[in-house]
XYZ file of C-alpha atoms in Angstrom:
672
model
C 80.996 105.368 94.080
C 81.460 101.654 95.840
C 78.328 102.182 97.787
C 76.518 103.753 95.139
C 77.100 100.658 92.984
C 75.725 97.616 96.054
C 73.480 100.068 97.007
C 71.844 100.132 93.347
C 72.848 96.631 92.994
C 74.272 97.336 89.496
C 75.486 94.579 86.962
C 78.596 92.367 88.476
C 80.973 94.346 85.837
C 80.476 97.006 87.571
C 81.815 95.790 91.105
C 85.196 95.786 89.636
C 86.839 98.801 89.282
C 88.809 98.714 86.299
C 86.042 97.333 84.001
C 83.955 100.249 85.799
C 86.293 102.782 84.508
C 87.204 101.338 80.945
C 83.185 101.110 80.730
C 82.815 104.848 81.320
C 85.247 105.722 78.535
C 83.644 103.941 76.146
C 80.104 105.354 77.113
C 81.252 108.702 77.291
C 82.697 108.575 73.843
C 79.926 106.756 72.447
C 77.659 109.307 74.103
C 79.948 112.067 72.157
C 79.904 110.005 68.146
C 75.614 109.708 68.566
C 75.853 113.581 69.302
C 78.403 114.486 66.636
C 76.798 111.699 64.085
C 72.928 113.030 65.578
C 74.268 116.610 64.686
C 76.072 115.813 61.210
C 72.950 113.648 59.963
C 69.334 112.197 62.397
C 69.439 109.115 59.593
C 73.370 108.318 59.882
C 72.575 108.778 64.367
C 69.975 106.851 63.638
C 71.957 103.705 62.885
C 74.899 104.297 64.750
C 72.078 104.641 67.523
C 70.944 101.213 66.980
C 74.826 99.918 66.423
C 75.736 101.295 69.840
C 72.701 99.793 71.535
C 73.529 96.215 70.484
C 76.741 96.648 70.833
C 76.861 97.549 74.299
C 74.438 95.049 75.267
C 76.503 93.055 74.104
C 79.710 93.906 75.761
C 78.097 94.572 78.791
C 76.862 91.171 78.693
C 80.359 89.692 77.778
C 81.634 91.543 80.537
C 79.378 90.215 83.194
C 80.355 86.452 82.009
C 84.244 87.112 82.696
C 83.650 89.380 85.616
C 82.161 86.026 87.144
C 84.359 83.737 85.617
C 87.337 85.586 87.334
C 85.239 85.817 90.470
C 85.026 82.162 90.120
C 88.462 81.467 90.090
C 89.358 83.017 92.301
C 86.679 81.830 94.319
C 88.157 78.290 94.070
C 92.014 79.117 94.091
C 90.898 80.492 97.617
C 89.335 77.537 98.003
C 92.129 75.211 97.037
C 94.926 76.761 98.477
C 92.845 76.750 102.479
C 92.215 73.049 101.833
C 96.134 72.870 100.776
C 97.354 74.446 103.656
C 95.536 72.307 105.697
C 96.664 68.837 104.404
C 99.923 70.530 103.916
C 100.066 71.851 108.023
C 98.137 68.043 108.877
C 100.211 65.734 106.557
C 103.867 67.684 106.382
C 106.910 65.590 107.699
C 107.111 68.024 110.774
C 105.529 68.202 113.739
C 103.806 71.515 115.226
C 102.918 71.619 118.576
C 100.739 75.091 119.706
C 100.911 75.492 123.454
C 98.774 78.194 125.728
C 100.238 81.295 127.832
C 100.147 78.323 130.429
C 101.540 76.040 128.829
C 98.958 73.417 127.954
C 98.455 72.304 124.667
C 96.589 73.301 121.848
C 96.502 71.692 119.266
C 98.969 68.846 117.756
C 98.987 67.742 113.998
C 99.055 64.247 113.596
C 102.574 63.705 112.497
C 103.591 64.376 116.340
C 100.642 62.274 118.000
C 102.607 59.130 117.435
C 104.851 60.515 119.757
C 102.870 60.570 122.272
C 101.190 57.140 121.884
C 98.112 57.612 121.979
C 96.960 59.868 125.127
C 94.957 62.270 124.883
C 96.731 66.120 124.656
C 94.778 68.445 124.067
C 94.524 71.077 126.580
C 95.757 69.301 129.341
C 99.303 70.742 130.388
C 102.432 69.731 129.107
C 104.512 69.542 131.495
C 101.907 66.712 132.962
C 102.000 64.745 129.303
C 105.446 64.474 128.368
C 107.494 66.136 131.543
C 110.935 65.301 129.442
C 109.803 67.346 126.392
C 108.536 70.027 128.991
C 111.856 70.047 130.064
C 112.979 70.781 127.243
C 110.907 73.620 125.555
C 111.326 75.469 128.536
C 115.264 75.115 129.179
C 115.411 76.316 125.381
C 112.833 78.707 125.370
C 114.627 82.163 124.559
C 116.427 80.387 122.147
C 115.741 81.872 119.142
C 117.517 79.377 116.567
C 117.000 76.039 115.737
C 118.727 73.791 117.849
C 119.186 69.641 118.282
C 118.123 67.887 121.566
C 117.431 64.249 121.934
C 114.059 62.956 123.293
C 112.106 59.709 123.346
C 115.195 58.286 121.320
C 114.705 60.151 118.726
C 116.938 62.933 117.510
C 114.941 66.803 116.777
C 115.640 69.317 115.644
C 113.727 72.220 117.230
C 112.728 74.960 116.275
C 110.667 78.258 119.453
C 108.603 80.995 117.862
C 107.176 82.412 121.920
C 105.299 85.621 120.113
C 103.350 82.539 118.037
C 103.542 79.734 121.479
C 104.292 77.422 118.373
C 107.309 74.496 118.998
C 107.943 73.044 115.507
C 110.106 69.398 115.623
C 112.034 67.654 112.722
C 113.796 64.295 113.694
C 116.695 64.070 112.281
C 117.728 61.062 113.697
C 118.418 59.688 110.307
C 120.275 62.146 109.154
C 121.687 62.142 112.874
C 122.733 58.448 112.418
C 124.844 59.366 109.402
C 126.359 61.799 110.285
C 127.311 60.250 114.477
C 129.324 58.085 111.103
C 130.951 60.059 109.160
C 132.436 61.606 112.675
C 133.028 57.854 114.308
C 134.727 56.880 110.765
C 137.391 59.800 110.699
C 140.965 57.518 110.242
C 143.065 58.370 113.048
C 146.685 58.352 112.033
C 149.370 57.376 115.400
C 153.298 56.899 116.500
C 154.001 54.219 119.756
C 157.213 54.906 120.562
C 159.195 53.106 122.948
C 161.282 55.751 125.370
C 164.182 54.438 126.424
C 164.436 50.402 124.728
C 167.598 52.062 123.535
C 169.079 52.792 127.253
C 167.365 49.460 129.096
C 168.712 46.735 126.127
C 172.480 48.072 126.198
C 172.772 45.846 129.552
C 170.536 42.616 128.317
C 171.518 40.053 126.505
C 170.657 38.854 122.981
C 167.544 37.280 124.750
C 166.233 38.752 127.023
C 166.490 41.585 124.233
C 163.832 39.513 121.929
C 162.447 38.483 124.882
C 160.933 42.249 125.941
C 161.006 42.534 122.475
C 158.034 39.358 122.121
C 156.629 41.284 125.528
C 156.200 44.181 124.202
C 154.672 43.545 120.573
C 152.321 41.148 122.353
C 150.694 44.013 124.257
C 150.567 46.256 121.863
C 149.338 42.839 119.602
C 145.664 41.983 121.995
C 145.530 46.116 123.041
C 144.838 46.613 118.743
C 143.058 44.253 118.774
C 140.803 44.619 121.386
C 140.126 48.034 120.205
C 140.421 47.770 115.986
C 143.967 48.986 115.971
C 146.038 48.592 112.749
C 149.717 47.694 114.656
C 152.581 47.737 112.487
C 156.087 47.506 113.758
C 158.262 50.318 111.991
C 161.485 48.753 113.775
C 162.848 47.786 117.324
C 161.056 50.582 119.064
C 158.683 52.549 117.014
C 155.275 50.916 116.038
C 152.679 53.241 113.722
C 149.051 52.868 113.942
C 145.816 53.237 113.077
C 142.268 53.108 113.384
C 138.868 54.485 113.705
C 137.642 57.948 115.391
C 135.046 55.589 117.258
C 137.730 53.348 118.620
C 140.521 56.483 119.474
C 137.364 57.490 121.800
C 136.793 53.849 123.474
C 140.852 54.297 124.004
C 140.398 57.537 125.202
C 137.723 56.477 127.916
C 140.584 53.468 128.876
C 142.540 56.835 129.807
C 145.134 54.872 127.662
C 145.911 51.918 130.300
C 148.115 50.513 127.376
C 150.741 52.909 128.929
C 151.004 51.479 132.498
C 150.233 47.849 131.094
C 154.235 48.725 129.459
C 155.374 50.318 132.350
C 154.415 47.632 135.025
C 154.323 44.989 133.184
C 158.110 45.118 132.300
C 158.494 47.192 136.134
C 158.471 43.405 136.957
C 160.599 41.921 134.601
C 162.823 44.626 135.974
C 163.676 46.126 132.615
C 161.142 49.623 132.884
C 160.468 50.444 129.422
C 157.719 53.588 128.865
C 155.955 54.190 125.815
C 155.183 57.905 124.342
C 152.537 58.074 121.862
C 151.528 60.828 119.536
C 147.816 60.938 117.882
C 146.787 62.683 115.211
C 143.279 62.969 114.118
C 141.591 65.911 111.294
C 139.672 66.052 107.218
C 143.884 66.894 106.031
C 145.487 64.926 103.449
C 147.017 61.725 105.082
C 150.517 62.779 104.586
C 149.925 66.188 106.565
C 147.569 63.474 109.737
C 151.034 61.954 109.402
C 153.313 64.531 110.365
C 151.143 65.539 113.003
C 151.523 62.847 114.593
C 155.125 62.410 114.388
C 155.003 66.180 115.745
C 152.491 64.854 118.826
C 154.804 62.153 119.365
C 157.474 65.142 120.266
C 155.349 66.678 121.830
C 155.423 63.905 124.467
C 158.279 63.237 124.500
C 159.416 66.755 124.893
C 156.999 66.548 128.454
C 159.253 63.610 129.886
C 157.386 60.248 127.894
C 155.336 57.793 129.541
C 152.135 59.422 128.109
C 150.094 59.553 124.992
C 148.925 63.522 123.524
C 146.033 63.416 121.307
C 145.764 66.897 119.047
C 144.100 67.919 115.439
C 145.886 69.960 113.099
C 143.729 73.406 114.626
C 142.929 72.577 117.942
C 144.106 71.747 121.351
C 145.602 68.384 123.005
C 144.257 66.583 124.858
C 147.328 64.728 127.289
C 147.135 60.594 128.813
C 149.621 59.227 131.440
C 152.560 61.357 132.172
C 152.286 59.361 136.098
C 155.685 58.718 136.310
C 159.138 60.992 136.948
C 161.346 61.408 133.330
C 164.336 59.276 133.410
C 167.728 60.264 131.971
C 168.314 59.517 128.832
C 169.749 62.627 127.434
C 173.541 61.506 126.653
C 177.310 63.529 126.398
C 176.976 62.769 122.264
C 173.464 64.558 122.384
C 175.681 67.626 124.341
C 178.190 68.346 121.750
C 175.438 67.925 119.058
C 173.520 70.628 120.673
C 177.131 72.835 122.053
C 178.184 72.324 118.081
C 174.811 73.487 116.433
C 174.651 76.400 119.049
C 177.729 77.790 117.992
C 177.258 77.397 114.177
C 174.357 79.472 114.368
C 175.377 81.463 117.124
C 178.376 82.485 114.071
C 176.176 82.387 111.524
C 174.745 85.495 113.933
C 175.534 89.197 113.885
C 174.289 89.656 117.635
C 172.587 87.038 120.306
C 169.864 87.936 122.086
C 168.709 86.382 125.749
C 165.551 86.314 126.983
C 164.190 84.414 129.820
C 161.005 84.524 131.606
C 159.135 86.689 133.178
C 159.811 87.462 137.399
C 163.010 85.641 136.451
C 164.847 83.120 139.399
C 168.228 82.048 139.482
C 168.508 78.943 137.438
C 167.078 81.730 134.666
C 169.777 84.747 135.258
C 172.062 81.433 135.883
C 171.451 80.147 132.062
C 171.462 83.581 130.675
C 175.052 84.544 132.521
C 175.915 81.397 130.665
C 175.353 81.324 127.193
C 175.959 85.519 127.186
C 179.316 83.633 127.728
C 179.724 81.315 125.366
C 178.329 83.611 122.512
C 181.607 85.465 123.989
C 183.281 82.135 123.959
C 182.850 82.180 120.301
C 183.630 86.073 119.546
C 180.144 86.916 119.769
C 178.184 90.269 120.702
C 175.425 88.309 123.496
C 172.698 90.966 125.016
C 170.376 90.051 127.593
C 166.817 91.180 127.596
C 165.864 92.757 131.302
C 163.497 95.386 132.186
C 160.891 94.082 135.331
C 160.772 96.693 137.809
C 159.948 94.360 140.662
C 162.723 91.961 142.112
C 163.254 89.048 144.268
C 165.427 89.404 146.895
C 168.482 86.969 146.015
C 167.730 88.748 141.915
C 168.858 91.879 143.886
C 171.362 90.861 145.547
C 172.537 89.614 141.854
C 172.166 92.426 140.064
C 174.250 94.570 142.832
C 176.905 91.887 142.390
C 176.861 92.518 138.575
C 177.593 96.584 138.925
C 181.161 95.191 139.308
C 181.140 93.720 136.529
C 180.591 96.973 134.154
C 181.093 94.732 131.139
C 177.962 92.162 131.883
C 175.863 95.132 133.280
C 176.559 97.010 130.187
C 174.874 93.997 128.140
C 172.025 93.989 129.880
C 168.642 96.091 127.746
C 165.118 96.198 127.988
C 163.030 94.846 125.026
C 162.595 97.654 123.564
C 165.892 98.391 122.955
C 166.207 94.562 121.459
C 164.053 95.007 119.116
C 165.466 98.474 117.557
C 168.827 96.154 117.300
C 167.549 93.810 115.908
C 167.987 92.419 112.729
C 167.108 89.949 110.309
C 170.597 87.634 111.045
C 170.392 88.403 115.065
C 169.725 84.906 117.476
C 167.432 84.958 119.877
C 168.111 82.327 122.684
C 165.178 81.307 124.943
C 166.511 80.114 128.028
C 164.078 78.083 131.044
C 161.295 78.477 128.664
C 159.327 77.546 126.016
C 156.333 79.686 125.957
C 156.780 83.208 124.169
C 154.028 84.529 125.892
C 155.973 83.978 129.158
C 158.869 84.932 128.565
C 159.759 88.751 128.967
C 160.557 89.918 125.704
C 157.803 88.739 123.712
C 157.781 91.802 121.276
C 161.192 90.903 120.313
C 160.552 86.532 119.662
C 157.659 88.310 117.486
C 160.694 90.055 115.760
C 162.870 87.010 115.612
C 161.200 84.340 115.680
C 162.376 82.818 112.555
C 166.084 83.165 114.486
C 164.735 81.346 117.476
C 167.274 78.808 119.931
C 165.078 76.814 123.113
C 167.695 75.454 126.298
C 164.497 74.072 129.120
C 164.522 71.295 131.195
C 160.975 71.869 131.278
C 158.460 69.801 130.304
C 156.838 70.814 126.670
C 153.735 72.670 126.229
C 151.570 72.951 123.891
C 152.391 76.811 123.157
C 155.676 75.185 121.882
C 157.567 77.374 118.539
C 156.454 76.259 115.326
C 159.849 75.973 113.669
C 163.177 76.962 116.117
C 166.740 76.810 114.885
C 167.883 74.417 117.928
C 166.426 73.400 120.468
C 167.266 71.190 122.887
C 164.432 70.678 125.858
C 165.500 68.272 128.342
C 163.526 67.702 131.186
C 165.266 64.581 132.687
C 167.664 67.831 133.537
C 167.528 69.449 136.401
C 167.981 73.595 135.765
C 168.855 75.247 132.363
C 171.925 75.544 134.082
C 173.378 71.793 134.362
C 172.367 72.037 130.273
C 174.254 75.045 129.491
C 177.397 74.401 132.145
C 177.764 70.909 130.044
C 178.498 73.174 126.505
C 181.174 75.195 128.236
C 183.326 71.643 128.444
C 182.997 71.798 124.259
C 183.938 75.345 123.717
C 187.551 77.031 122.627
C 190.454 76.464 125.411
C 191.805 80.028 124.564
C 189.192 82.206 125.247
C 188.079 83.650 128.235
C 186.518 81.012 130.389
C 183.901 81.909 132.977
C 184.105 83.705 135.714
C 183.092 83.663 139.627
C 180.118 85.286 139.694
C 179.023 83.154 136.155
C 180.118 80.266 137.963
C 178.548 81.730 141.593
C 175.086 82.384 139.829
C 174.635 79.223 137.769
C 175.485 76.362 140.500
C 172.810 78.474 142.713
C 170.387 77.857 139.680
C 170.986 74.824 140.270
C 171.317 74.461 143.708
C 168.046 75.844 143.631
C 165.836 74.190 141.497
C 167.088 70.473 143.507
C 166.325 72.472 146.264
C 169.825 71.910 147.610
C 170.243 68.248 145.988
C 166.970 66.568 146.943
C 165.045 66.342 143.612
C 165.407 66.005 139.950
C 168.709 65.569 140.963
C 170.954 62.912 138.533
C 174.910 62.022 138.168
C 175.322 65.216 135.384
C 173.843 67.538 138.153
C 176.705 66.651 140.237
C 179.408 66.697 137.268
C 178.265 69.988 137.014
C 178.355 71.062 139.528
C 181.831 69.897 140.398
C 182.460 72.267 136.834
C 181.595 75.318 138.462
C 182.516 74.840 141.516
C 185.718 74.255 139.937
C 185.594 77.224 137.869
C 185.282 79.400 140.653
C 182.400 79.312 142.411
C 181.775 80.379 145.212
C 179.548 79.082 148.199
C 179.855 81.449 150.237
C 178.123 84.006 147.578
C 175.498 81.229 146.889
C 174.122 81.287 150.552
C 174.233 84.857 150.432
C 171.607 84.902 147.758
C 169.508 82.691 149.086
C 169.240 84.274 152.549
C 165.312 85.378 152.707
C 165.532 88.589 154.245
C 162.650 88.721 158.072
C 159.120 90.148 156.235
C 160.117 87.254 153.334
C 160.310 84.627 156.262
C 157.503 85.817 158.432
C 155.131 85.388 155.169
C 156.208 82.735 154.612
C 155.909 81.235 158.050
C 152.115 82.795 157.832
C 151.623 81.311 155.065
C 152.399 77.792 156.267
C 150.171 78.613 159.680
C 147.193 78.983 157.207
C 147.845 74.897 156.063
C 144.562 72.608 155.395
C 144.877 69.039 154.648
C 142.463 67.112 151.615
C 142.221 63.541 152.534
C 144.901 63.531 154.701
C 147.637 63.756 152.226
C 146.769 66.906 150.462
C 148.171 70.215 151.624
C 146.645 73.226 150.376
C 147.315 76.797 152.385
C 144.487 79.298 150.873
C 146.453 82.304 151.321
C 144.333 85.725 151.841
C 142.924 88.013 149.123
C 143.730 91.550 149.589
C 147.281 90.133 151.132
C 149.737 89.957 148.091
C 152.591 87.442 148.304
C 155.778 87.397 145.531
C 155.736 83.463 144.206
C 159.864 82.940 145.764
C 157.898 83.106 149.071
C 154.979 81.074 147.910
C 157.071 78.876 146.626
C 159.312 78.492 149.873
C 156.298 77.367 151.784
C 154.820 74.646 149.286
C 158.994 72.691 149.440
C 158.620 73.168 153.330
C 155.225 71.579 153.838
C 156.946 68.519 151.567
C 158.997 67.847 154.298
C 155.780 66.972 156.927
C 154.712 63.088 156.787
C 152.396 61.719 154.759
C 151.816 64.780 152.433
C 151.763 63.941 149.307
C 151.540 67.157 147.219
C 151.234 70.741 148.736
C 149.471 73.687 146.630
C 149.560 76.983 147.835
C 146.747 79.807 146.523
C 148.335 83.708 146.467
C 147.070 86.987 145.363
C 150.518 88.246 143.351
C 152.502 91.461 143.799
C 150.819 91.374 139.637
C 146.952 91.109 141.077
C 146.730 88.145 139.534
C 146.222 84.964 141.863
C 149.000 81.833 141.442
C 149.057 78.681 142.537
C 152.034 76.727 143.409
C 152.058 72.912 143.746
C 154.567 70.648 145.150
C 155.039 67.164 144.455
C 156.630 63.359 145.772
C 155.902 61.801 142.778
C 152.566 59.963 143.639
C 150.798 62.858 142.151
C 151.452 64.809 138.785
C 150.914 68.014 139.478
C 152.618 68.826 135.950
C 148.754 67.784 134.298
C 147.148 69.225 137.607
C 148.284 72.736 136.737
C 148.289 72.600 132.693
C 144.146 71.799 133.217
C 144.363 75.732 135.051
C 145.702 77.085 132.367
C 150.172 76.319 133.906
C 152.839 73.479 133.406
C 155.912 72.266 135.095
C 156.498 69.068 135.957
C 155.387 65.662 137.842
C 156.188 67.108 141.006
C 157.098 70.421 140.522
C 154.309 72.781 138.450
C 152.693 76.112 138.657
C 149.993 78.547 137.336
C 148.423 82.112 137.929
C 144.641 83.494 136.630
C 143.056 86.832 136.233
C 140.507 88.293 136.999
C 139.842 86.343 140.124
C 139.738 86.214 143.609
C 141.163 83.637 145.507
C 138.650 82.044 147.205
C 136.965 81.647 143.570
C 140.841 79.696 142.638
C 140.317 77.036 144.961
C 137.088 76.238 144.040
C 138.113 75.502 140.535
C 141.401 74.229 141.984
C 139.362 71.551 144.065
C 137.402 70.776 141.497
C 140.092 69.989 139.381
C 141.683 67.367 142.751
C 137.826 65.583 143.011
C 138.099 65.287 138.870
C 141.181 63.543 139.131
C 140.198 61.749 142.508
C 137.136 60.401 140.736
C 139.365 59.921 137.128
C 141.225 57.059 139.391
C 138.220 55.440 141.077
C 136.508 54.885 137.842
C 140.159 53.722 136.339
C 140.334 51.641 139.121
């Protein structure tokens, strides 16, 4: 029908399908009406025929007018839309870049033209016209979502439509500057604490104390003024600081040099003072921000002091400093208070469970046996959680000895059994570690996470339990056994005393962790050793526990034979990837390397018995191996650390370690 209309060049309104249908209906109705009229009366039919012809002519005329007006309107509208599209494309505040398949510029809109500084760019290679923009587009070509880039000193939001070879670029420099200003002006709250002011000032005269206070305050004031930090003294050894985020970034870039300034300056005066700093930032209530800053300060102190900890409420912590060995600052009074608090918690509990770390050593076992004895002295049931199948030779000898003590043997249970036995009134004591994820019984921790006591001598880490009932974390102590030995002094004298096996095991733990009293040894360490010796510790048994079997001895010497030296003062052992070593053997190999003249730190990378790759590290104090191991997911002390990494080869872990070592070296050179 449409072709027929076109062929006969019928009136315009008949080209419209709807009007054509209406016209057909009217025509049929009119013809039927006229036929009926003529059949009824010839005269009436003639009159109606004349009226029908006049009406039909009038209708056709007006329908043609309507159709023409509609066509004209649509034509004008189409032109207007097309024109507006062109104008919008040319004048819209978004850059449009059309490319061909060879990355030549087919067209750009006027908004983008000024960024090319009047260059003729059409049909030219984008790489030739602007290599920077070419690299940006090339690197993000497969990206489906919009992204931010910096080009020619401006910030752009860019979107690439690969199917159309089209790039859209919106200049968001103004909004980016607003966002940057917002981020730079976020409020930061911090706490500054003089770690050992009380201890140092005890032997000083009033004038010397006043001079020391003035020196520290002046140095902190100079530092604060330089970075635009608000500094307010709270008491003799405590300051509060407030700043903007921009100032914090500048202080981070300076690696918190104020820690070195105070330590070195006071050391020259023969009164060495170290600082601990806890800093928090986040979009939270200021009261909560202050609480987070205090928590971060506690973390810095728990790690030994002389360092700064920066941590938002729900983010990861950054550590600066920690270059020195922690100075002993715990007192007999604190030991007595901790012991008293532990006794009260034990009396309130129906059962006590002791959880050591995975692959427990003699210090862990000695601490566990010590807590069990203290619980017995207070009339409470105590169980040691242990269900590992593979143990080291020294621990196996201990377990063989425990067979002669049925009461102790019966108190050693598996973690699954402990979970079944635990109640809401039970108490969990974590010894020789403060990280639930490396404990022997993480499922028991989940059950009793609101009833936890921590006794540890390692520096406090990020995964520290949130709300322990009691935390006795002393990185100044040689071992967990030393801390627990001091608690026996405050127990009831009428209770059954520590037995020979327990005393021997605890003294062995101290000997092992101090490498026969050569590292991390203070006066309190010898006091604890003296107490254990007087309580029946058998030195011959200690020597037996510490003996190596032939295989371990040969494996240790084999590892030492593969040593290589880095920068002259770092010793590195990289073991075979297809051969497994136990952690004790690996640790002894790096201990042996520290006996070599000129070696500041030693590392061994080896395949562990569980399949992971382990790193054991030692230092003479000049190199902070704790920070190095933390960068690889581990931890430890300034002079001893370790970590383990899954799903990596020994060579890959070696590259990771070397990367951290070189990064630290570059940071020190930059700081110098």
